[in-house]
């Protein structure tokens, strides 16, 4: 069973998208599939809705998954990414208008090699399947397991070495190389506060960002369905079949 099927996104319910945009029924299906899921499975649901092959999206580099999420987000909501952040120094609330370019860092590259002393390690980018596999392990064990999974070969003076026998310095170098070779997987924003001059970096999580927007849209939509279904006895599908403009008029008539 693929991670996506486990996540509950059933694409046989009808097309999720038309011309790359989520339909209202698609938005509700994606919302339902992502609700109550952990961050990785939710990101997979969004990446699949964004055009990723549902059977293969868990095996993409995490950065590629995030690209799919960002592309869907841009198609549905446009290139502007309004953000509200709090300065960690003076607590001023800052309103930012980021663009897709601000949170785009370039594609992951395929496999790579690092060398440290007598050690030589080949590795590939981290995928969502790797994250799911180590998700519930304690932090240090998860890190070691994750690094072990992405190793494709490790040698010391030319002789094979098990991942568990690699020294901490090699694992640290590997962790740094993984981040450098898949920059889209971990976007960091350089921020500065115009009030107090404080500068800091903040992570940007494309899937969490899009999820917050979809969640708000889905809840508004379901509220409208509730009001119109109650007033007219329509089914959910019948309410959604009424276009947004006519639906808005009916809502105004019902709610006065
Ligand atoms: Zn400040």
mmCIF file of C-alpha atoms and ligand atoms in Angstrom:
data_model
loop_
_atom_site.group_PDB
_atom_site.id
_atom_site.type_symbol
_atom_site.label_atom_id
_atom_site.label_comp_id
_atom_site.label_asym_id
_atom_site.label_seq_id
_atom_site.Cartn_x
_atom_site.Cartn_y
_atom_site.Cartn_z
ATOM 1 C CA UNK A 1 0.000 0.000 0.000
ATOM 2 C CA UNK A 2 1.417 3.375 -0.933
ATOM 3 C CA UNK A 3 1.866 6.074 1.684
ATOM 4 C CA UNK A 4 -0.682 8.107 -0.224
ATOM 5 C CA UNK A 5 -3.368 5.451 -0.119
ATOM 6 C CA UNK A 6 -2.675 5.146 3.599
ATOM 7 C CA UNK A 7 -3.227 8.897 3.738
ATOM 8 C CA UNK A 8 -6.732 8.334 2.387
ATOM 9 C CA UNK A 9 -6.744 10.356 -0.836
ATOM 10 C CA UNK A 10 -9.111 8.453 -3.093
ATOM 11 C CA UNK A 11 -8.797 9.887 -6.555
ATOM 12 C CA UNK A 12 -11.675 7.739 -7.861
ATOM 13 C CA UNK A 13 -14.126 10.245 -6.339
ATOM 14 C CA UNK A 14 -13.784 12.324 -9.542
ATOM 15 C CA UNK A 15 -11.228 14.767 -10.864
ATOM 16 C CA UNK A 16 -9.592 16.769 -8.077
ATOM 17 C CA UNK A 17 -8.435 19.431 -10.481
ATOM 18 C CA UNK A 18 -9.511 21.087 -13.700
ATOM 19 C CA UNK A 19 -6.811 22.869 -15.700
ATOM 20 C CA UNK A 20 -4.504 22.476 -12.698
ATOM 21 C CA UNK A 21 -6.892 24.194 -10.276
ATOM 22 C CA UNK A 22 -8.565 22.341 -7.445
ATOM 23 C CA UNK A 23 -12.288 21.951 -8.004
ATOM 24 C CA UNK A 24 -14.508 22.618 -4.989
ATOM 25 C CA UNK A 25 -15.217 18.902 -4.713
ATOM 26 C CA UNK A 26 -11.479 18.291 -5.124
ATOM 27 C CA UNK A 27 -10.675 20.809 -2.409
ATOM 28 C CA UNK A 28 -13.053 19.030 -0.033
ATOM 29 C CA UNK A 29 -11.618 15.612 -0.970
ATOM 30 C CA UNK A 30 -8.060 16.849 -0.371
ATOM 31 C CA UNK A 31 -9.092 18.492 2.892
ATOM 32 C CA UNK A 32 -10.795 15.318 4.074
ATOM 33 C CA UNK A 33 -7.759 13.217 3.145
ATOM 34 C CA UNK A 34 -5.313 15.552 4.873
ATOM 35 C CA UNK A 35 -7.328 16.153 8.016
ATOM 36 C CA UNK A 36 -5.938 14.455 11.100
ATOM 37 C CA UNK A 37 -2.813 13.326 9.235
ATOM 38 C CA UNK A 38 0.764 13.940 10.280
ATOM 39 C CA UNK A 39 2.710 16.637 8.444
ATOM 40 C CA UNK A 40 4.430 14.253 6.026
ATOM 41 C CA UNK A 41 1.261 12.452 4.882
ATOM 42 C CA UNK A 42 -0.559 15.759 4.578
ATOM 43 C CA UNK A 43 2.243 17.105 2.368
ATOM 44 C CA UNK A 44 1.959 13.964 0.218
ATOM 45 C CA UNK A 45 -1.775 14.478 -0.219
ATOM 46 C CA UNK A 46 -1.122 18.062 -1.352
ATOM 47 C CA UNK A 47 1.737 17.093 -3.683
ATOM 48 C CA UNK A 48 -0.431 14.423 -5.320
ATOM 49 C CA UNK A 49 -3.254 16.932 -5.725
ATOM 50 C CA UNK A 50 -0.654 19.234 -7.277
ATOM 51 C CA UNK A 51 0.025 16.800 -10.081
ATOM 52 C CA UNK A 52 2.450 14.330 -8.537
ATOM 53 C CA UNK A 53 1.968 10.673 -9.435
ATOM 54 C CA UNK A 54 0.082 9.371 -6.379
ATOM 55 C CA UNK A 55 1.925 6.049 -6.510
ATOM 56 C CA UNK A 56 5.358 7.691 -6.698
ATOM 57 C CA UNK A 57 5.130 10.959 -4.766
ATOM 58 C CA UNK A 58 6.403 9.394 -1.517
ATOM 59 C CA UNK A 59 9.607 8.439 -3.321
ATOM 60 C CA UNK A 60 10.370 11.940 -4.591
ATOM 61 C CA UNK A 61 13.056 14.033 -2.912
ATOM 62 C CA UNK A 62 11.373 16.107 -0.191
ATOM 63 C CA UNK A 63 12.274 19.291 -2.057
ATOM 64 C CA UNK A 64 10.533 18.060 -5.225
ATOM 65 C CA UNK A 65 7.447 17.259 -3.152
ATOM 66 C CA UNK A 66 7.514 20.832 -1.835
ATOM 67 C CA UNK A 67 7.832 22.187 -5.388
ATOM 68 C CA UNK A 68 4.620 20.368 -6.341
ATOM 69 C CA UNK A 69 2.861 21.811 -3.292
ATOM 70 C CA UNK A 70 4.058 25.337 -4.092
ATOM 71 C CA UNK A 71 3.002 25.001 -7.729
ATOM 72 C CA UNK A 72 -0.504 23.925 -6.708
ATOM 73 C CA UNK A 73 -0.643 26.772 -4.222
ATOM 74 C CA UNK A 74 0.359 29.311 -6.854
ATOM 75 C CA UNK A 75 -2.195 28.011 -9.373
ATOM 76 C CA UNK A 76 -5.012 28.106 -6.806
ATOM 77 C CA UNK A 77 -4.203 31.271 -4.873
ATOM 78 C CA UNK A 78 -1.721 33.241 -6.981
ATOM 79 C CA UNK A 79 1.957 34.103 -6.541
ATOM 80 C CA UNK A 80 1.639 36.287 -3.412
ATOM 81 C CA UNK A 81 2.248 34.619 -0.051
ATOM 82 C CA UNK A 82 1.046 36.923 2.736
ATOM 83 C CA UNK A 83 2.613 35.986 6.066
ATOM 84 C CA UNK A 84 2.227 37.299 9.591
ATOM 85 C CA UNK A 85 5.254 36.876 11.854
ATOM 86 C CA UNK A 86 6.115 38.126 15.319
ATOM 87 C CA UNK A 87 9.537 39.656 15.922
ATOM 88 C CA UNK A 88 11.110 37.349 18.532
ATOM 89 C CA UNK A 89 12.898 40.331 20.106
ATOM 90 C CA UNK A 90 10.302 43.117 20.446
ATOM 91 C CA UNK A 91 7.114 41.087 19.722
ATOM 92 C CA UNK A 92 5.997 43.474 16.974
ATOM 93 C CA UNK A 93 3.560 41.824 14.559
ATOM 94 C CA UNK A 94 4.969 42.034 11.028
ATOM 95 C CA UNK A 95 2.985 41.565 7.831
ATOM 96 C CA UNK A 96 5.073 40.172 4.974
ATOM 97 C CA UNK A 97 4.118 39.648 1.353
ATOM 98 C CA UNK A 98 6.424 36.921 0.119
ATOM 99 C CA UNK A 99 6.506 35.720 -3.463
ATOM 100 C CA UNK A 100 6.979 32.201 -4.780
ATOM 101 C CA UNK A 101 10.533 33.243 -5.734
ATOM 102 C CA UNK A 102 11.296 34.019 -2.055
ATOM 103 C CA UNK A 103 10.558 30.421 -1.098
ATOM 104 C CA UNK A 104 12.012 28.658 -4.135
ATOM 105 C CA UNK A 105 15.536 27.328 -3.776
ATOM 106 C CA UNK A 106 16.162 25.061 -6.724
ATOM 107 C CA UNK A 107 15.818 21.352 -7.410
ATOM 108 C CA UNK A 108 17.380 18.441 -5.600
ATOM 109 C CA UNK A 109 20.256 16.821 -7.391
ATOM 110 C CA UNK A 110 20.468 13.044 -7.742
ATOM 111 C CA UNK A 111 23.111 11.057 -5.893
ATOM 112 C CA UNK A 112 26.316 12.430 -4.380
ATOM 113 C CA UNK A 113 29.499 11.532 -2.603
ATOM 114 C CA UNK A 114 31.202 13.003 0.437
ATOM 115 C CA UNK A 115 34.719 12.244 1.614
ATOM 116 C CA UNK A 116 36.031 12.733 5.125
ATOM 117 C CA UNK A 117 39.399 11.295 6.111
ATOM 118 C CA UNK A 118 39.438 7.661 4.998
ATOM 119 C CA UNK A 119 35.646 7.579 4.667
ATOM 120 C CA UNK A 120 33.779 7.809 1.396
ATOM 121 C CA UNK A 121 29.986 7.916 1.442
ATOM 122 C CA UNK A 122 27.520 7.929 -1.478
ATOM 123 C CA UNK A 123 24.014 9.127 -0.771
ATOM 124 C CA UNK A 124 20.710 10.135 -2.360
ATOM 125 C CA UNK A 125 18.229 12.840 -1.267
ATOM 126 C CA UNK A 126 15.788 12.180 1.597
ATOM 127 C CA UNK A 127 12.287 11.177 0.485
ATOM 128 C CA UNK A 128 8.942 11.307 2.284
ATOM 129 C CA UNK A 129 9.023 7.524 2.534
ATOM 130 C CA UNK A 130 12.272 7.841 4.520
ATOM 131 C CA UNK A 131 10.616 10.338 6.876
ATOM 132 C CA UNK A 132 7.576 8.088 7.332
ATOM 133 C CA UNK A 133 9.815 5.091 8.040
ATOM 134 C CA UNK A 134 11.670 6.776 10.895
ATOM 135 C CA UNK A 135 8.861 9.059 12.062
ATOM 136 C CA UNK A 136 8.091 7.589 15.452
ATOM 137 C CA UNK A 137 11.662 6.791 16.502
ATOM 138 C CA UNK A 138 13.354 8.825 19.263
ATOM 139 C CA UNK A 139 15.133 11.867 17.841
ATOM 140 C CA UNK A 140 18.729 10.589 17.791
ATOM 141 C CA UNK A 141 17.690 7.139 16.598
ATOM 142 C CA UNK A 142 15.514 8.731 13.875
ATOM 143 C CA UNK A 143 18.418 10.854 12.648
ATOM 144 C CA UNK A 144 20.767 7.891 12.489
ATOM 145 C CA UNK A 145 18.119 5.715 10.810
ATOM 146 C CA UNK A 146 17.376 8.460 8.287
ATOM 147 C CA UNK A 147 21.042 8.915 7.411
ATOM 148 C CA UNK A 148 21.400 5.133 7.177
ATOM 149 C CA UNK A 149 18.530 4.928 4.680
ATOM 150 C CA UNK A 150 19.963 7.502 2.278
ATOM 151 C CA UNK A 151 23.422 5.912 2.152
ATOM 152 C CA UNK A 152 23.908 3.989 -1.029
ATOM 153 C CA UNK A 153 27.492 3.004 -0.204
ATOM 154 C CA UNK A 154 29.979 3.679 2.606
ATOM 155 C CA UNK A 155 33.635 2.676 2.738
ATOM 156 C CA UNK A 156 36.665 3.257 4.958
ATOM 157 C CA UNK A 157 39.992 2.938 3.124
ATOM 158 C CA UNK A 158 38.062 1.227 0.347
ATOM 159 C CA UNK A 159 36.469 -1.444 2.582
ATOM 160 C CA UNK A 160 32.667 -1.436 3.090
ATOM 161 C CA UNK A 161 31.410 0.033 6.395
ATOM 162 C CA UNK A 162 27.962 -0.435 7.905
ATOM 163 C CA UNK A 163 26.023 2.783 8.417
ATOM 164 C CA UNK A 164 25.923 2.116 12.162
ATOM 165 C CA UNK A 165 29.735 2.082 12.326
ATOM 166 C CA UNK A 166 30.262 5.493 10.746
ATOM 167 C CA UNK A 167 31.721 8.074 13.159
ATOM 168 C CA UNK A 168 29.604 11.047 14.233
ATOM 169 C CA UNK A 169 31.770 13.481 12.238
ATOM 170 C CA UNK A 170 30.958 11.628 9.005
ATOM 171 C CA UNK A 171 27.243 11.598 9.830
ATOM 172 C CA UNK A 172 27.353 15.341 10.578
ATOM 173 C CA UNK A 173 29.041 15.995 7.225
ATOM 174 C CA UNK A 174 26.446 13.811 5.526
ATOM 175 C CA UNK A 175 23.592 15.726 7.192
ATOM 176 C CA UNK A 176 25.044 19.025 5.946
ATOM 177 C CA UNK A 177 25.511 17.649 2.429
ATOM 178 C CA UNK A 178 21.917 16.380 2.340
ATOM 179 C CA UNK A 179 20.607 19.857 3.149
ATOM 180 C CA UNK A 180 22.907 21.483 0.572
ATOM 181 C CA UNK A 181 21.846 19.112 -2.214
ATOM 182 C CA UNK A 182 18.082 19.487 -1.637
ATOM 183 C CA UNK A 183 17.665 23.136 -0.608
ATOM 184 C CA UNK A 184 13.923 23.197 -1.333
ATOM 185 C CA UNK A 185 13.408 20.625 1.430
ATOM 186 C CA UNK A 186 14.254 23.135 4.156
ATOM 187 C CA UNK A 187 13.482 26.730 3.198
ATOM 188 C CA UNK A 188 14.799 29.367 5.614
ATOM 189 C CA UNK A 189 13.735 32.984 5.386
ATOM 190 C CA UNK A 190 16.072 35.777 6.427
ATOM 191 C CA UNK A 191 13.890 38.255 8.286
ATOM 192 C CA UNK A 192 14.556 41.605 9.881
ATOM 193 C CA UNK A 193 12.381 43.765 12.099
ATOM 194 C CA UNK A 194 11.949 47.397 10.963
ATOM 195 C CA UNK A 195 11.054 48.423 14.528
ATOM 196 C CA UNK A 196 14.034 47.101 16.505
ATOM 197 C CA UNK A 197 16.480 45.964 13.807
ATOM 198 C CA UNK A 198 16.557 42.374 15.047
ATOM 199 C CA UNK A 199 17.476 39.819 12.353
ATOM 200 C CA UNK A 200 16.593 36.132 12.425
ATOM 201 C CA UNK A 201 15.834 33.163 10.215
ATOM 202 C CA UNK A 202 12.512 31.379 10.116
ATOM 203 C CA UNK A 203 11.568 28.106 8.423
ATOM 204 C CA UNK A 204 8.939 28.176 5.675
ATOM 205 C CA UNK A 205 6.794 25.068 5.323
ATOM 206 C CA UNK A 206 4.932 25.197 2.009
ATOM 207 C CA UNK A 207 2.613 22.303 2.862
ATOM 208 C CA UNK A 208 1.641 23.803 6.241
ATOM 209 C CA UNK A 209 1.052 27.165 4.563
ATOM 210 C CA UNK A 210 -1.201 25.739 1.842
ATOM 211 C CA UNK A 211 -2.963 23.512 4.337
ATOM 212 C CA UNK A 212 -3.990 26.505 6.468
ATOM 213 C CA UNK A 213 -5.507 28.146 3.381
ATOM 214 C CA UNK A 214 -7.290 24.989 2.235
ATOM 215 C CA UNK A 215 -8.613 24.376 5.734
ATOM 216 C CA UNK A 216 -10.140 27.864 5.859
ATOM 217 C CA UNK A 217 -11.663 27.474 2.372
ATOM 218 C CA UNK A 218 -13.053 24.025 3.112
ATOM 219 C CA UNK A 219 -14.673 25.194 6.346
ATOM 220 C CA UNK A 220 -16.290 28.173 4.598
ATOM 221 C CA UNK A 221 -17.519 25.915 1.823
ATOM 222 C CA UNK A 222 -18.961 23.360 4.239
ATOM 223 C CA UNK A 223 -20.656 26.145 6.168
ATOM 224 C CA UNK A 224 -22.303 27.339 2.940
ATOM 225 C CA UNK A 225 -23.350 23.778 2.114
ATOM 226 C CA UNK A 226 -24.866 23.464 5.582
ATOM 227 C CA UNK A 227 -26.863 26.674 5.261
ATOM 228 C CA UNK A 228 -28.195 25.927 1.771
ATOM 229 C CA UNK A 229 -28.818 22.230 2.399
ATOM 230 C CA UNK A 230 -30.830 23.153 5.498
ATOM 231 C CA UNK A 231 -32.791 25.869 3.696
ATOM 232 C CA UNK A 232 -33.557 24.093 0.421
ATOM 233 C CA UNK A 233 -33.115 20.406 1.197
ATOM 234 C CA UNK A 234 -30.323 20.116 -1.364
ATOM 235 C CA UNK A 235 -27.582 17.496 -1.107
ATOM 236 C CA UNK A 236 -23.933 18.526 -0.820
ATOM 237 C CA UNK A 237 -23.401 17.692 -4.503
ATOM 238 C CA UNK A 238 -26.439 19.780 -5.463
ATOM 239 C CA UNK A 239 -25.172 22.766 -3.479
ATOM 240 C CA UNK A 240 -21.715 22.472 -5.081
ATOM 241 C CA UNK A 241 -23.304 22.169 -8.530
ATOM 242 C CA UNK A 242 -24.663 25.693 -8.089
ATOM 243 C CA UNK A 243 -21.919 28.072 -9.219
ATOM 244 C CA UNK A 244 -20.246 30.302 -6.585
ATOM 245 C CA UNK A 245 -21.982 33.509 -7.699
ATOM 246 C CA UNK A 246 -25.501 32.085 -7.696
ATOM 247 C CA UNK A 247 -24.686 30.297 -4.456
ATOM 248 C CA UNK A 248 -23.677 33.604 -2.873
ATOM 249 C CA UNK A 249 -27.017 35.105 -3.888
ATOM 250 C CA UNK A 250 -28.929 32.185 -2.396
ATOM 251 C CA UNK A 251 -26.915 32.566 0.810
ATOM 252 C CA UNK A 252 -27.835 36.242 1.002
ATOM 253 C CA UNK A 253 -31.511 35.383 0.475
ATOM 254 C CA UNK A 254 -31.444 32.698 3.152
ATOM 255 C CA UNK A 255 -29.531 34.707 5.746
ATOM 256 C CA UNK A 256 -31.286 37.972 4.964
HETATM 257 ZN ZN1 LIG B 1 11.581 43.745 16.567
#
